[in-house]
Each structure stands twice: as structure tokens, then as C-alpha cells.
Coordinates of C-alpha atoms and ligand atoms in Angstrom, one line a residue:
M1 CA -10.7 -41.7 -15.3
K2 CA -8.0 -40.1 -17.2
E3 CA -5.6 -38.4 -15.0
I4 CA -5.3 -34.5 -15.5
I5 CA -2.4 -32.2 -14.6
V6 CA -3.1 -28.5 -14.2
A7 CA 0.1 -26.6 -14.9
K8 CA 0.4 -22.8 -14.1
F9 CA 3.4 -21.0 -15.7
G10 CA 4.7 -17.8 -13.9
G11 CA 5.8 -14.5 -15.4
S12 CA 9.4 -15.4 -15.7
S13 CA 8.3 -18.6 -17.6
L14 CA 6.5 -16.5 -20.1
A15 CA 8.7 -13.5 -20.3
N16 CA 9.7 -13.8 -23.9
G17 CA 9.6 -16.0 -27.0
H18 CA 12.5 -18.1 -26.0
Q19 CA 10.7 -18.8 -22.6
F20 CA 7.4 -19.7 -24.4
K21 CA 9.3 -22.3 -26.3
K22 CA 10.4 -24.0 -23.2
V23 CA 6.7 -24.1 -22.0
R24 CA 5.7 -25.7 -25.2
D25 CA 8.2 -28.3 -24.8
I26 CA 7.2 -28.9 -21.2
V27 CA 3.4 -29.0 -22.0
K28 CA 3.8 -31.3 -25.0
A29 CA 6.2 -33.7 -23.1
D30 CA 3.0 -35.0 -21.1
S31 CA -0.3 -35.4 -22.6
R32 CA -1.8 -35.2 -19.0
R33 CA -1.0 -31.6 -19.0
R34 CA -4.3 -30.5 -20.2
Y35 CA -5.3 -27.1 -18.6
I36 CA -2.6 -24.5 -18.6
V37 CA -2.8 -21.3 -16.6
P38 CA -0.4 -18.6 -17.8
S39 CA 0.7 -15.3 -15.8
A40 CA 1.6 -12.1 -17.7
P41 CA 5.1 -11.7 -19.1
G42 CA 7.6 -10.9 -16.4
K43 CA 10.9 -9.4 -16.8
S44 CA 12.5 -10.4 -19.9
R45 CA 15.9 -8.9 -19.7
P46 CA 17.5 -6.8 -16.8
G47 CA 16.0 -3.3 -16.7
D48 CA 12.8 -4.5 -18.0
T49 CA 9.4 -4.0 -16.2
K50 CA 6.8 -6.8 -15.4
V51 CA 3.9 -6.2 -18.0
T52 CA 1.5 -6.1 -15.0
D53 CA 3.3 -3.2 -13.5
L54 CA 3.2 -1.4 -16.9
L55 CA -0.4 -2.0 -16.8
Y56 CA -0.9 -0.4 -13.4
L57 CA 1.3 2.3 -14.4
C58 CA -0.9 2.9 -17.5
H59 CA -3.9 3.4 -15.2
D60 CA -2.2 5.7 -12.9
K61 CA -1.2 8.0 -15.9
M62 CA -4.8 7.7 -17.1
Q63 CA -6.2 8.8 -13.9
E64 CA -3.8 11.6 -13.6
G65 CA -4.8 12.9 -17.2
L66 CA -1.4 12.1 -18.6
D67 CA -0.6 10.7 -22.0
I68 CA -0.7 6.8 -21.8
S69 CA 1.2 6.3 -25.1
P70 CA 4.7 5.9 -24.0
V71 CA 3.8 3.1 -21.4
F72 CA 1.3 1.4 -23.8
S73 CA 3.8 1.3 -26.6
E74 CA 6.2 -0.5 -24.3
I75 CA 3.4 -3.2 -23.5
E76 CA 2.6 -3.5 -27.1
K77 CA 6.1 -4.0 -28.0
R78 CA 6.6 -6.8 -25.5
Y79 CA 3.6 -8.9 -26.9
Q80 CA 4.4 -8.1 -30.6
E81 CA 8.1 -9.3 -29.9
I82 CA 6.8 -12.6 -28.4
C83 CA 4.4 -13.2 -31.3
R84 CA 7.2 -12.5 -33.8
D85 CA 9.7 -14.6 -32.0
L86 CA 7.1 -17.6 -32.0
G87 CA 6.4 -16.9 -35.7
L88 CA 2.6 -16.3 -34.9
S89 CA 0.5 -13.9 -36.8
I90 CA -2.8 -13.9 -34.7
G91 CA -3.7 -10.3 -35.3
I92 CA -2.4 -9.4 -31.7
E93 CA -2.5 -5.8 -32.7
E94 CA -6.1 -5.7 -33.1
V95 CA -6.6 -6.8 -29.6
L96 CA -4.1 -4.6 -28.2
G97 CA -5.9 -1.6 -30.2
E98 CA -9.3 -2.7 -28.5
I99 CA -7.7 -2.7 -25.1
R100 CA -6.3 0.9 -25.7
E101 CA -9.6 1.9 -26.8
R102 CA -11.2 0.6 -23.5
I103 CA -8.5 2.3 -21.5
L104 CA -9.2 5.7 -23.1
A105 CA -12.8 5.2 -22.5
G106 CA -12.0 5.0 -18.6
A107 CA -11.7 1.1 -18.1
S108 CA -11.2 0.2 -14.4
R109 CA -7.8 -0.7 -12.7
D110 CA -8.7 -4.5 -12.3
Y111 CA -9.6 -4.6 -16.2
L112 CA -6.4 -3.2 -17.1
A113 CA -4.2 -5.2 -15.0
S114 CA -5.9 -8.4 -16.2
R115 CA -5.0 -7.8 -19.8
G116 CA -1.6 -9.0 -19.2
E117 CA -2.8 -12.6 -18.5
Y118 CA -5.5 -12.2 -21.1
L119 CA -3.2 -11.4 -23.9
N120 CA -0.7 -13.9 -22.6
G121 CA -3.4 -16.5 -22.6
I122 CA -4.6 -15.7 -26.3
I123 CA -0.8 -16.1 -27.4
L124 CA -0.1 -19.2 -25.5
S125 CA -3.3 -20.9 -26.6
Q126 CA -2.6 -20.4 -30.2
Y127 CA 1.1 -21.4 -30.0
L128 CA 0.2 -24.6 -28.2
G129 CA -3.0 -25.4 -30.3
F130 CA -5.2 -25.4 -27.0
E131 CA -8.7 -23.7 -26.8
F132 CA -8.7 -20.3 -25.2
I133 CA -11.0 -20.1 -22.2
D134 CA -11.5 -16.4 -20.8
A135 CA -11.4 -16.6 -17.1
K136 CA -14.1 -13.9 -16.9
D137 CA -16.5 -16.6 -17.9
I138 CA -15.4 -19.1 -15.2
I139 CA -13.9 -17.5 -12.3
L140 CA -16.5 -15.8 -10.5
F141 CA -16.6 -13.0 -7.6
N142 CA -19.4 -11.8 -5.5
D143 CA -20.6 -8.2 -5.2
E144 CA -17.9 -7.7 -2.4
G145 CA -15.1 -8.7 -4.8
R146 CA -14.5 -12.0 -3.1
L147 CA -14.0 -15.2 -4.9
D148 CA -17.1 -17.4 -5.1
L149 CA -15.3 -20.8 -5.0
K150 CA -18.4 -23.0 -5.3
A151 CA -19.7 -21.0 -8.2
S152 CA -16.5 -20.9 -9.9
E153 CA -15.9 -24.6 -9.6
D154 CA -19.2 -25.4 -11.0
R155 CA -18.8 -23.1 -13.8
I156 CA -15.4 -24.4 -14.6
R157 CA -16.6 -28.0 -14.6
K158 CA -19.3 -27.4 -17.0
R159 CA -17.2 -25.4 -19.3
L160 CA -14.2 -27.7 -19.3
K161 CA -16.2 -30.8 -19.7
S162 CA -16.1 -30.6 -23.5
V163 CA -12.6 -29.0 -23.6
D164 CA -9.6 -31.6 -23.8
Y165 CA -6.9 -29.1 -24.0
G166 CA -7.4 -25.6 -22.7
V167 CA -5.5 -22.3 -21.8
I168 CA -7.2 -20.2 -19.0
P169 CA -5.5 -16.9 -18.2
G170 CA -4.7 -16.3 -14.4
F171 CA -5.1 -13.6 -12.0
Y172 CA -8.7 -12.6 -12.7
G173 CA -12.4 -13.4 -12.9
A174 CA -15.5 -11.3 -13.2
D175 CA -18.5 -10.3 -10.8
G176 CA -22.1 -10.8 -11.6
D177 CA -22.4 -7.8 -13.7
G178 CA -19.3 -8.8 -15.9
N179 CA -17.1 -6.4 -14.3
I180 CA -13.3 -7.8 -14.3
V181 CA -12.0 -8.5 -10.8
T182 CA -8.5 -9.4 -10.1
F183 CA -7.0 -11.4 -7.2
S184 CA -4.2 -9.7 -5.3
R185 CA -0.7 -9.7 -6.8
G186 CA 0.6 -13.2 -7.7
G187 CA -3.0 -14.4 -7.9
S188 CA -2.4 -16.6 -11.0
D189 CA -1.4 -19.2 -8.4
I190 CA -5.0 -19.0 -7.1
T191 CA -6.5 -19.4 -10.6
G192 CA -4.4 -22.6 -11.2
S193 CA -5.6 -24.0 -7.8
I194 CA -9.2 -23.4 -8.4
V195 CA -9.0 -25.1 -11.9
A196 CA -7.0 -27.9 -10.3
S197 CA -9.7 -28.6 -7.6
S198 CA -12.6 -28.2 -10.1
V199 CA -11.3 -30.8 -12.4
R200 CA -10.1 -33.0 -9.7
A201 CA -6.6 -33.0 -11.0
S202 CA -4.2 -35.5 -9.9
L203 CA -1.5 -32.9 -9.6
Y204 CA -1.0 -29.1 -9.8
E205 CA 2.3 -28.1 -11.2
N206 CA 3.4 -24.6 -10.4
W207 CA 6.2 -23.7 -12.9
T208 CA 8.5 -20.9 -12.0
D209 CA 12.3 -20.0 -12.1
V210 CA 13.5 -21.8 -9.2
S211 CA 13.8 -25.6 -8.5
G212 CA 11.6 -25.5 -5.5
F213 CA 11.7 -24.2 -1.9
L214 CA 15.0 -24.0 -0.2
V215 CA 15.6 -25.5 3.2
A216 CA 16.8 -22.1 4.3
D217 CA 17.2 -18.5 2.9
P218 CA 20.0 -18.7 0.3
N219 CA 21.0 -15.2 1.1
I220 CA 22.0 -16.6 4.5
V221 CA 23.0 -20.3 3.8
K222 CA 25.0 -20.5 0.4
D223 CA 24.0 -23.7 -1.5
A224 CA 21.1 -24.5 0.8
K225 CA 19.3 -27.7 -0.2
T226 CA 15.9 -27.8 -1.9
M227 CA 13.1 -29.5 0.0
E228 CA 11.9 -32.5 -1.8
V229 CA 8.5 -33.0 0.0
V230 CA 6.8 -30.5 2.5
T231 CA 3.3 -30.9 4.0
Y232 CA 0.7 -28.1 3.6
K233 CA 1.0 -27.6 7.5
E234 CA 4.8 -27.3 7.4
L235 CA 4.5 -25.0 4.3
R236 CA 2.0 -22.8 6.3
E237 CA 4.4 -22.5 9.3
L238 CA 7.3 -21.8 6.9
C239 CA 5.2 -18.9 4.9
Y240 CA 4.0 -17.5 8.2
M241 CA 7.6 -16.9 9.4
G242 CA 8.5 -15.4 6.1
A243 CA 9.7 -17.8 3.4
P244 CA 8.6 -16.3 0.2
V245 CA 6.7 -19.0 -1.6
L246 CA 3.3 -19.4 -3.2
H247 CA 0.4 -17.1 -2.9
E248 CA -1.1 -17.9 0.5
E249 CA -4.6 -18.4 -0.8
S250 CA -3.6 -20.7 -3.5
I251 CA -3.5 -23.5 -1.4
F252 CA -7.0 -23.8 0.2
P253 CA -9.0 -25.1 -2.9
I254 CA -6.8 -28.1 -3.5
K255 CA -5.6 -28.8 0.1
M256 CA -9.1 -30.2 1.0
L257 CA -8.9 -32.6 -1.8
G258 CA -5.5 -33.7 -1.0
I259 CA -4.1 -32.7 -4.6
P260 CA -0.5 -32.2 -4.4
I261 CA 1.4 -29.1 -5.9
N262 CA 4.7 -29.6 -7.5
I263 CA 6.8 -26.5 -7.7
K264 CA 9.0 -27.0 -10.9
N265 CA 11.7 -24.9 -12.7
T266 CA 10.9 -24.0 -16.4
N267 CA 14.7 -23.5 -17.0
R268 CA 15.6 -27.0 -15.5
P269 CA 12.4 -29.2 -16.1
E270 CA 14.4 -32.3 -15.3
D271 CA 14.7 -31.2 -11.5
K272 CA 12.4 -32.8 -9.4
G273 CA 11.3 -29.6 -7.7
T274 CA 9.5 -29.5 -4.4
L275 CA 6.4 -31.7 -3.9
I276 CA 3.7 -30.1 -1.3
V277 CA 1.4 -32.8 -0.1
D278 CA -1.3 -33.1 2.5
E279 CA -0.2 -34.7 5.8
S280 CA -2.9 -37.4 5.3
M281 CA -0.8 -38.9 2.7
N282 CA 1.7 -39.8 5.1
P283 CA 4.6 -38.6 3.0
P284 CA 8.0 -40.3 3.8
I285 CA 10.0 -38.6 6.4
R286 CA 13.6 -38.3 5.1
D287 CA 14.9 -35.1 7.1
S288 CA 14.5 -34.3 10.9
V289 CA 13.8 -30.7 9.8
T290 CA 12.1 -29.8 6.5
G291 CA 13.0 -26.0 6.5
I292 CA 14.1 -23.0 8.7
S293 CA 12.5 -19.5 8.2
G294 CA 12.2 -16.4 10.3
K295 CA 11.5 -12.8 10.6
K296 CA 13.5 -10.0 12.2
D297 CA 11.2 -7.3 13.6
F298 CA 9.4 -8.4 16.8
T299 CA 9.0 -6.9 20.1
V300 CA 8.6 -9.0 23.4
I301 CA 7.0 -7.6 26.3
R302 CA 7.5 -9.6 29.3
V303 CA 5.4 -9.2 32.2
E304 CA 6.1 -10.6 35.7
K305 CA 3.9 -10.8 38.7
N306 CA 4.2 -13.0 41.8
L307 CA 1.7 -15.8 41.9
M308 CA 0.6 -15.0 38.3
N309 CA -0.3 -18.6 37.7
S310 CA -3.1 -18.8 40.3
E311 CA -4.5 -15.4 39.5
I312 CA -7.7 -16.4 37.6
G313 CA -8.2 -14.3 34.4
F314 CA -4.9 -12.8 34.1
I315 CA -4.1 -13.9 30.7
R316 CA -7.6 -12.8 29.6
K317 CA -7.0 -9.4 31.0
L318 CA -3.6 -8.9 29.5
V319 CA -4.3 -10.2 26.1
S320 CA -7.7 -8.3 25.9
I321 CA -5.5 -5.0 26.1
F322 CA -3.8 -6.0 22.9
E323 CA -7.2 -6.9 21.3
R324 CA -8.5 -3.3 22.2
Y325 CA -5.3 -2.0 20.1
R326 CA -6.0 -4.2 17.3
I327 CA -2.7 -5.7 17.6
S328 CA -2.2 -9.7 16.7
I329 CA -0.2 -11.5 19.1
E330 CA 2.4 -14.0 17.5
H331 CA 3.3 -16.0 20.7
I332 CA 2.8 -16.1 24.4
P333 CA 5.5 -18.2 26.0
S334 CA 5.1 -18.3 29.8
S335 CA 6.6 -19.5 33.0
I336 CA 5.2 -19.8 36.4
D337 CA 5.1 -16.1 37.2
S338 CA 6.0 -14.3 34.0
L339 CA 4.6 -14.2 30.5
S340 CA 5.9 -13.0 27.5
V341 CA 3.7 -11.3 24.6
V342 CA 5.4 -11.4 21.2
V343 CA 4.2 -9.0 18.7
S344 CA 5.5 -7.8 15.4
N345 CA 7.3 -4.1 15.5
S346 CA 5.0 -2.8 12.7
N347 CA 1.8 -3.7 14.6
I348 CA 2.9 -2.3 17.9
A349 CA 4.5 0.9 16.5
G350 CA 3.1 4.1 18.2
K351 CA 1.2 2.1 20.6
L352 CA 3.6 0.7 23.0
E353 CA 3.7 3.4 25.8
D354 CA -0.1 3.3 26.0
I355 CA -0.3 -0.4 26.1
I356 CA 2.2 -0.7 28.9
E357 CA 0.4 2.0 30.9
E358 CA -3.0 -0.1 30.5
I359 CA -0.9 -3.1 31.6
K360 CA 0.3 -1.5 34.6
R361 CA -3.2 -0.3 35.4
E362 CA -5.3 -3.4 34.7
C363 CA -2.8 -6.2 35.5
Q364 CA -0.8 -4.7 38.3
P365 CA 2.2 -6.5 37.4
D366 CA 5.6 -6.6 39.5
D367 CA 7.7 -5.7 36.4
I368 CA 7.4 -5.2 32.8
V369 CA 10.5 -5.5 30.6
I370 CA 10.6 -4.8 26.9
Y371 CA 12.8 -6.4 24.4
P372 CA 12.8 -4.5 21.0
D373 CA 14.5 -5.8 18.0
M374 CA 14.1 -9.5 18.5
A375 CA 14.2 -12.0 15.7
L376 CA 12.1 -15.1 15.6
I377 CA 13.2 -18.2 13.8
A378 CA 11.1 -21.3 12.9
V379 CA 12.7 -24.8 12.7
V380 CA 9.8 -26.8 11.1
G381 CA 9.6 -30.6 10.4
R382 CA 7.4 -33.4 10.7
G383 CA 10.4 -35.5 11.2
M384 CA 11.3 -33.6 14.6
A385 CA 9.0 -35.7 16.7
K386 CA 10.9 -38.8 15.5
T387 CA 14.4 -37.5 15.8
R388 CA 15.8 -37.5 19.3
G389 CA 18.0 -34.9 20.7
I390 CA 17.5 -32.5 17.8
S391 CA 16.7 -29.5 20.0
G392 CA 19.5 -30.5 22.2
S393 CA 21.9 -30.5 19.4
I394 CA 20.7 -27.1 18.0
F395 CA 20.8 -25.3 21.5
T396 CA 24.4 -26.7 22.0
A397 CA 25.6 -25.5 18.7
L398 CA 24.1 -22.2 19.1
A399 CA 25.7 -21.8 22.7
N400 CA 29.0 -22.9 21.1
Q401 CA 28.6 -19.9 18.7
G402 CA 27.7 -17.5 21.6
V403 CA 24.1 -17.0 20.4
R404 CA 21.9 -16.1 23.3
I405 CA 18.4 -17.6 23.0
R406 CA 16.0 -15.4 24.6
M407 CA 12.8 -17.6 24.3
I408 CA 12.0 -21.0 23.1
S409 CA 8.5 -22.4 22.2
Q410 CA 7.7 -25.7 20.8
D411 CA 4.1 -27.1 20.7
S412 CA 3.2 -30.7 21.5
S413 CA 2.8 -31.8 17.8
E414 CA 6.5 -31.1 17.6
L415 CA 6.2 -29.7 14.2
N416 CA 8.2 -26.6 14.9
I417 CA 10.3 -25.0 17.4
I418 CA 10.5 -21.3 17.6
L419 CA 13.4 -19.5 19.0
A420 CA 13.9 -15.7 19.5
V421 CA 17.2 -14.3 19.4
D422 CA 18.6 -10.8 19.2
R423 CA 18.2 -9.4 15.9
E424 CA 22.0 -9.2 15.1
D425 CA 22.2 -13.0 15.8
F426 CA 19.7 -13.6 13.2
D427 CA 21.9 -14.9 10.3
K428 CA 24.4 -16.7 12.5
T429 CA 21.5 -18.6 14.1
V430 CA 20.0 -19.8 10.7
E431 CA 23.4 -20.8 9.5
T432 CA 24.2 -22.8 12.8
I433 CA 20.6 -24.5 12.7
Y434 CA 21.4 -25.3 9.1
G435 CA 24.7 -26.8 9.9
V436 CA 23.2 -29.2 12.7
I437 CA 20.5 -30.4 10.6
Q438 CA 22.8 -31.4 7.7
Q439 CA 24.6 -33.7 10.2
K440 CA 21.4 -35.4 11.5
Ligands
LIG501 N1 0.5 -10.9 -13.2 C1 0.2 -10.6 -11.8 C2 1.2 -10.1 -10.9 O1 2.3 -9.7 -11.3 C3 -0.2 -12.0 -11.3 C4 0.5 -13.2 -11.2 O2 1.5 -13.0 -11.9 O3 0.3 -14.1 -10.6 O4 1.0 -10.0 -9.7

């Protein structure tokens, strides 16, 4: 069977005519790039607004009974400019006119938001000479507004069977009644992933404006290196702890099939980018640590009680208090007679005092100590299990920098080490760990 690559291009890759040309060069450079998923135009120049944001604004104006003309003209201008720069006369004005009519007739918020991708899809398909396939016919949502993956995959397979080269706009689909439904923001990533899983692509390329994921936040570590290969599992850990990456839901359709994702830079297509693969593919291990990420706003509640470890049901009693308050617990590191519950500040806000009272009443602890303003840092890497002394080197370096480590948690898979430090030590900790792993 001929190999297929599904390529999704983000808003910055399709923000103006100049960017469209780069996209065409990329698509045409490899005939395996058969199904292309565009986002709506992002910011074209400083001070610009993303088209999706303009569309949401248009809807808000409509709801408030205000004139939509100023905002809608801005949207029209963006698309007209792109067509002009590409030398395309494809009657985009008429399509825009129809959309305007639908808005004035009270079209839904999702319908409006989806038009950014719809229009970009029409333009890109014409520009590439590929068939346009409306996502409303192949990305299907159920009546609760949730994606029906199975039905969508069946539909996509049927529809694309006879399409050698096609453009499918990202971000939206339709429910059983044909109403447009969008994913959450950034959802074109999900469309690309569903198309890739349906056609059993050999690769899902996600083209953006960075050459992959960086090992650490570039605002903290200048010249941080790019991750060459990361597994889905590692990525999940890194995303969870704050690294801004792909839309979370975009991974599951292809993960099960072991289809790799390649994050690539439209402005530097020669860069390798980051390859995301399933652990079952046993990707080579080059570095002990794949990435470092973290978040700043946590509260740690340490509960102490003599002979806690032999009191049956103690942990259950404690965690069920948090459950009753609908607070998700991030970590529970423990020692023999003490246990810490780590929760995010936003989750516990306004509830902390009540929870402490309940812990006192139900668990009868000897002491409760609260540490507000803690930062958690995750050091993630499938290579850590094979590297002796990595935690030792990290802890020594942090001690030399005067960083006080408040908590350490490492699970037995040795995929990550999680450290809690005082919030003000966050940047120093990330920098120091990065320095250590560069020497390993
Ligand atoms: N255009 C949508 C957004 O701005 C979806 C996407 O770009 O993936 O969120």
C-alpha cells in the first residue's frame, strides 16, 4: 500500500499569502502528503488578530445587537488579501457574502467560529489543486456535542477512498442534524489526528512556527535544545506539568495505532523537528532526560500522625475529604508517619480552611502544616532508568545552588522525578537541572 502522510498546518503557517506559498512548497515536495488539514489564518503581522478570534467577536457583537460590519470587513480583508497575493480569483467574495447572510440570520457561535477554517480550506484546496472536502460531512459529533470517533473514521475512509489529494478544514464537524460543532480551541490538531488514524497514515505532520518542542522553557533556559524524539507517555507527563504543546485530545486517535507525529516548522522545513512516537516502537535513547517542565501554583498539606502507617483506612479517610470538595489531588508523597497532599492553588482556593477542619475532625492528626506557593518540577525521560546517578547529580547541583527541595517523588518506572521547591526557586531549579543534563 502506498504510504500516506497527513499534514496539518497551523494558523501561523497560513496567516497570509507569503505563508501559503511556503505551505505549497512543502506539500508539493513530497507526493505522500495527500491529505492536508488547515487552521484559520493566525496573526499575519504584529497588532493583527487571529481570524477565529475575530469570528467569535463577530458573534458577540451580533448577540449584543451591535453592527458586525467593522469586524466582518476585517475578516473579509484578510481572505481577499490572501487570494490577491496568491493570484487566485475563486469568488471568495461570494462565499463571504453567504456567510455574512447566515450570521445576520442568527447563525450559531460554532458555525461562525468554523468559518475561519472553512474559508482557508477552500483557498488552500484551490491553490494546491487538491479536492476540498467539507469537514461537516466527515467529522461527526453525537447529540451531546462529543466526537463520534468510530463513525467519523468510517465516514472519512469511505469519502477519501476515491480522493488522491484532498484538503479538509480543521476544527469542526457536524452533529446528526447537520449543525456545525467545533472542538475546543486549537482543535485542528484533533481533526488532523482523526484523518491520520482513518487513512492509517504512516506519519502525521503537524506544521507550526517552531522547530519542535524544547527540552526546557526558553523563557528560563536560553538556547534550550530541541527534543528530537519523545514518546507519547513522556509527552503526557510534560504536558500535564505545563509544557505548552499539542491539543491534548489530538493524541489518542493515532496513539493506539502507533502513528508518529512530527512537529515541524513551516518557516524552517529543513529542521528535523520533534518526532512523537509510541513507546512500543522502542525509540533509541540518546539523552538521559527528555524534557523538564513545571508549574508554579501548588499548595502542599502535610499531615502528621504517630503510627499512621499502621492505621488501616487512614489514607482513604484523608483523600475522601478532598473528593467531597471535588478537588483533584496531584501527588501524595508519604513517609512513615506523615503524608503530604499536593493540590493546585486554583483548586483549593476558598476551601482550604474547611478542609483542614475536616481533616482534624476525621483523621485526628498530631499536626497539619500548610506550604502555600510551592512549585512542582517534572524531570521526564525514559533514559533516566538507564542512567546511574542522575538524581544524585541533580540533587547535588541544586544543593550547591542553595535550592531547598521540599518534596521528591519518583515512580518505579523511573520515567519522571517530581520535585517541589519554593515558588521563588522555580527558575533557578529548571536552569540548574538543565545544566546537569547537558553534561550527562
Ligand atoms: N482556529 C482555531 C483556533 O484558533 C482552531 C485551530 O487553530 O486549531 O483555536
